[in-house]
């Protein structure tokens, strides 16, 4: 009887741990077209028990004026592209900006860390309900590709591509 009761309590705990074990935005507000935003994503674990050494996030089209938050102990680099079209931000033309951000450092598997970006949601060109920000996580051994933008939910870590972090779009 006691044993049965205990297994009832343990099951939901295990499920909630699994649900938060993926790279994703935390406490994210929906993005609004024509408004600035700030978003933070979490790296909850390394790869195969080894430390995370590099985290790269890709910025989707229509999201401009991106600035990454610098992190003590991490080296920051960005790639810039010419946008596919000219966007407006605060009444000014914007034709180029950051397309990808990389933080390099070391985060042991047993620790957790957060990475923050700010920017401006200029144009919901595809009328999307959510915008995907693919993340590549490199570790001392192995890597995870958080790059699946299909919306399919992967629960384990066995697929080649796992769910890309996403932000909902306010209607
Ligand atoms: Cu995970």
GROMACS .gro file of C-alpha atoms and ligand atoms in nm:
model
  172
    1UNK     CA    1   0.000   0.000   0.000
    2UNK     CA    2   0.274   0.243   0.094
    3UNK     CA    3   0.474   0.142  -0.210
    4UNK     CA    4   0.181   0.214  -0.445
    5UNK     CA    5   0.127   0.555  -0.293
    6UNK     CA    6   0.495   0.642  -0.336
    7UNK     CA    7   0.496   0.550  -0.705
    8UNK     CA    8   0.201   0.786  -0.760
    9UNK     CA    9   0.405   1.079  -0.631
   10UNK     CA   10   0.724   0.992  -0.815
   11UNK     CA   11   0.569   0.964  -1.162
   12UNK     CA   12   0.465   1.331  -1.208
   13UNK     CA   13   0.800   1.450  -1.072
   14UNK     CA   14   0.986   1.248  -1.332
   15UNK     CA   15   0.760   1.378  -1.609
   16UNK     CA   16   0.818   1.741  -1.514
   17UNK     CA   17   1.194   1.688  -1.510
   18UNK     CA   18   1.179   1.548  -1.862
   19UNK     CA   19   0.964   1.839  -1.982
   20UNK     CA   20   1.221   2.098  -1.870
   21UNK     CA   21   1.527   1.906  -1.988
   22UNK     CA   22   1.535   2.064  -2.334
   23UNK     CA   23   1.690   2.387  -2.454
   24UNK     CA   24   1.401   2.637  -2.462
   25UNK     CA   25   1.300   2.996  -2.387
   26UNK     CA   26   1.194   3.042  -2.027
   27UNK     CA   27   0.905   3.260  -1.905
   28UNK     CA   28   0.879   3.388  -2.262
   29UNK     CA   29   0.627   3.657  -2.355
   30UNK     CA   30   0.467   3.640  -2.702
   31UNK     CA   31   0.637   3.863  -2.958
   32UNK     CA   32   0.438   4.152  -3.107
   33UNK     CA   33   0.503   4.279  -3.458
   34UNK     CA   34   0.650   4.630  -3.449
   35UNK     CA   35   0.766   4.597  -3.089
   36UNK     CA   36   1.094   4.529  -2.910
   37UNK     CA   37   1.140   4.207  -2.716
   38UNK     CA   38   1.374   4.036  -2.475
   39UNK     CA   39   1.405   3.659  -2.450
   40UNK     CA   40   1.613   3.420  -2.242
   41UNK     CA   41   1.683   3.058  -2.323
   42UNK     CA   42   1.816   2.792  -2.090
   43UNK     CA   43   2.085   2.530  -2.137
   44UNK     CA   44   1.977   2.267  -1.884
   45UNK     CA   45   2.244   2.002  -1.945
   46UNK     CA   46   2.559   1.914  -2.138
   47UNK     CA   47   2.608   1.626  -2.381
   48UNK     CA   48   2.678   1.274  -2.262
   49UNK     CA   49   2.773   1.414  -1.920
   50UNK     CA   50   3.037   1.651  -2.061
   51UNK     CA   51   3.047   2.033  -2.033
   52UNK     CA   52   2.885   2.263  -2.289
   53UNK     CA   53   3.160   2.465  -2.460
   54UNK     CA   54   2.973   2.659  -2.726
   55UNK     CA   55   2.616   2.780  -2.778
   56UNK     CA   56   2.499   2.930  -3.110
   57UNK     CA   57   2.154   3.076  -3.175
   58UNK     CA   58   2.020   3.166  -3.521
   59UNK     CA   59   1.790   3.464  -3.565
   60UNK     CA   60   1.485   3.421  -3.792
   61UNK     CA   61   1.399   3.658  -4.079
   62UNK     CA   62   1.199   3.960  -3.968
   63UNK     CA   63   1.369   3.977  -3.628
   64UNK     CA   64   1.614   4.267  -3.635
   65UNK     CA   65   1.827   4.493  -3.417
   66UNK     CA   66   1.948   4.191  -3.220
   67UNK     CA   67   2.185   4.243  -2.928
   68UNK     CA   68   2.311   3.952  -2.720
   69UNK     CA   69   2.366   3.996  -2.348
   70UNK     CA   70   2.732   3.952  -2.261
   71UNK     CA   71   2.810   3.692  -1.997
   72UNK     CA   72   3.103   3.690  -1.761
   73UNK     CA   73   3.330   3.394  -1.843
   74UNK     CA   74   3.192   3.361  -2.198
   75UNK     CA   75   3.339   3.496  -2.523
   76UNK     CA   76   3.076   3.645  -2.748
   77UNK     CA   77   3.079   3.668  -3.127
   78UNK     CA   78   2.814   3.755  -3.384
   79UNK     CA   79   2.755   3.712  -3.755
   80UNK     CA   80   2.588   3.987  -3.953
   81UNK     CA   81   2.391   3.954  -4.274
   82UNK     CA   82   2.226   4.177  -4.529
   83UNK     CA   83   1.852   4.126  -4.471
   84UNK     CA   84   1.630   3.998  -4.754
   85UNK     CA   85   1.441   4.327  -4.742
   86UNK     CA   86   1.453   4.669  -4.582
   87UNK     CA   87   1.282   4.681  -4.242
   88UNK     CA   88   1.165   4.975  -4.035
   89UNK     CA   89   1.273   5.013  -3.675
   90UNK     CA   90   1.166   5.326  -3.485
   91UNK     CA   91   1.109   5.502  -3.820
   92UNK     CA   92   1.452   5.419  -3.961
   93UNK     CA   93   1.548   5.187  -4.247
   94UNK     CA   94   1.738   4.878  -4.134
   95UNK     CA   95   1.903   4.665  -4.403
   96UNK     CA   96   2.148   4.450  -4.207
   97UNK     CA   97   2.193   4.301  -3.865
   98UNK     CA   98   2.291   4.007  -3.649
   99UNK     CA   99   2.190   3.667  -3.790
  100UNK     CA  100   2.365   3.442  -3.541
  101UNK     CA  101   2.524   3.470  -3.197
  102UNK     CA  102   2.782   3.241  -3.040
  103UNK     CA  103   2.887   3.222  -2.675
  104UNK     CA  104   3.200   3.020  -2.599
  105UNK     CA  105   3.287   2.913  -2.247
  106UNK     CA  106   3.235   2.615  -2.024
  107UNK     CA  107   2.923   2.495  -1.846
  108UNK     CA  108   2.952   2.164  -1.657
  109UNK     CA  109   2.673   1.911  -1.719
  110UNK     CA  110   2.551   1.934  -1.359
  111UNK     CA  111   2.496   2.312  -1.386
  112UNK     CA  112   2.236   2.524  -1.563
  113UNK     CA  113   2.277   2.860  -1.737
  114UNK     CA  114   2.074   3.120  -1.926
  115UNK     CA  115   2.147   3.324  -2.239
  116UNK     CA  116   1.961   3.645  -2.325
  117UNK     CA  117   1.898   3.840  -2.643
  118UNK     CA  118   1.710   4.162  -2.714
  119UNK     CA  119   1.582   4.284  -3.047
  120UNK     CA  120   1.288   4.408  -3.244
  121UNK     CA  121   1.017   4.204  -3.418
  122UNK     CA  122   0.990   4.403  -3.740
  123UNK     CA  123   0.781   4.189  -3.970
  124UNK     CA  124   0.576   3.870  -3.937
  125UNK     CA  125   0.625   3.808  -4.309
  126UNK     CA  126   0.493   3.448  -4.305
  127UNK     CA  127   0.206   3.525  -4.066
  128UNK     CA  128   0.359   3.270  -3.829
  129UNK     CA  129   0.205   3.167  -3.498
  130UNK     CA  130   0.552   3.106  -3.356
  131UNK     CA  131   0.906   3.199  -3.451
  132UNK     CA  132   1.185   2.944  -3.421
  133UNK     CA  133   1.538   3.027  -3.310
  134UNK     CA  134   1.752   2.720  -3.389
  135UNK     CA  135   2.029   2.652  -3.135
  136UNK     CA  136   2.344   2.444  -3.177
  137UNK     CA  137   2.495   2.321  -2.852
  138UNK     CA  138   2.855   2.193  -2.869
  139UNK     CA  139   3.014   2.004  -2.580
  140UNK     CA  140   3.353   1.858  -2.498
  141UNK     CA  141   3.206   1.533  -2.630
  142UNK     CA  142   2.923   1.551  -2.881
  143UNK     CA  143   2.666   1.813  -2.968
  144UNK     CA  144   2.291   1.870  -2.981
  145UNK     CA  145   2.113   2.026  -3.277
  146UNK     CA  146   1.808   2.210  -3.140
  147UNK     CA  147   1.713   2.290  -3.497
  148UNK     CA  148   1.385   2.112  -3.573
  149UNK     CA  149   1.134   2.386  -3.661
  150UNK     CA  150   0.853   2.148  -3.766
  151UNK     CA  151   0.674   2.175  -3.431
  152UNK     CA  152   0.702   1.799  -3.371
  153UNK     CA  153   0.777   1.737  -3.001
  154UNK     CA  154   1.081   1.522  -2.932
  155UNK     CA  155   1.079   1.381  -2.581
  156UNK     CA  156   1.416   1.208  -2.572
  157UNK     CA  157   1.752   1.308  -2.717
  158UNK     CA  158   1.785   1.034  -2.978
  159UNK     CA  159   1.681   1.225  -3.291
  160UNK     CA  160   1.941   1.395  -3.506
  161UNK     CA  161   1.750   1.720  -3.469
  162UNK     CA  162   1.561   1.825  -3.155
  163UNK     CA  163   1.300   2.098  -3.102
  164UNK     CA  164   1.426   2.447  -3.178
  165UNK     CA  165   1.338   2.703  -2.909
  166UNK     CA  166   1.039   2.911  -3.017
  167UNK     CA  167   0.854   3.228  -2.919
  168UNK     CA  168   0.480   3.263  -2.973
  169UNK     CA  169   0.351   3.553  -3.181
  170UNK     CA  170   0.080   3.773  -3.028
  171UNK     CA  171  -0.229   3.802  -3.250
  172LIG    CU1  172   1.733   1.779  -2.293
   0.00000   0.00000   0.00000
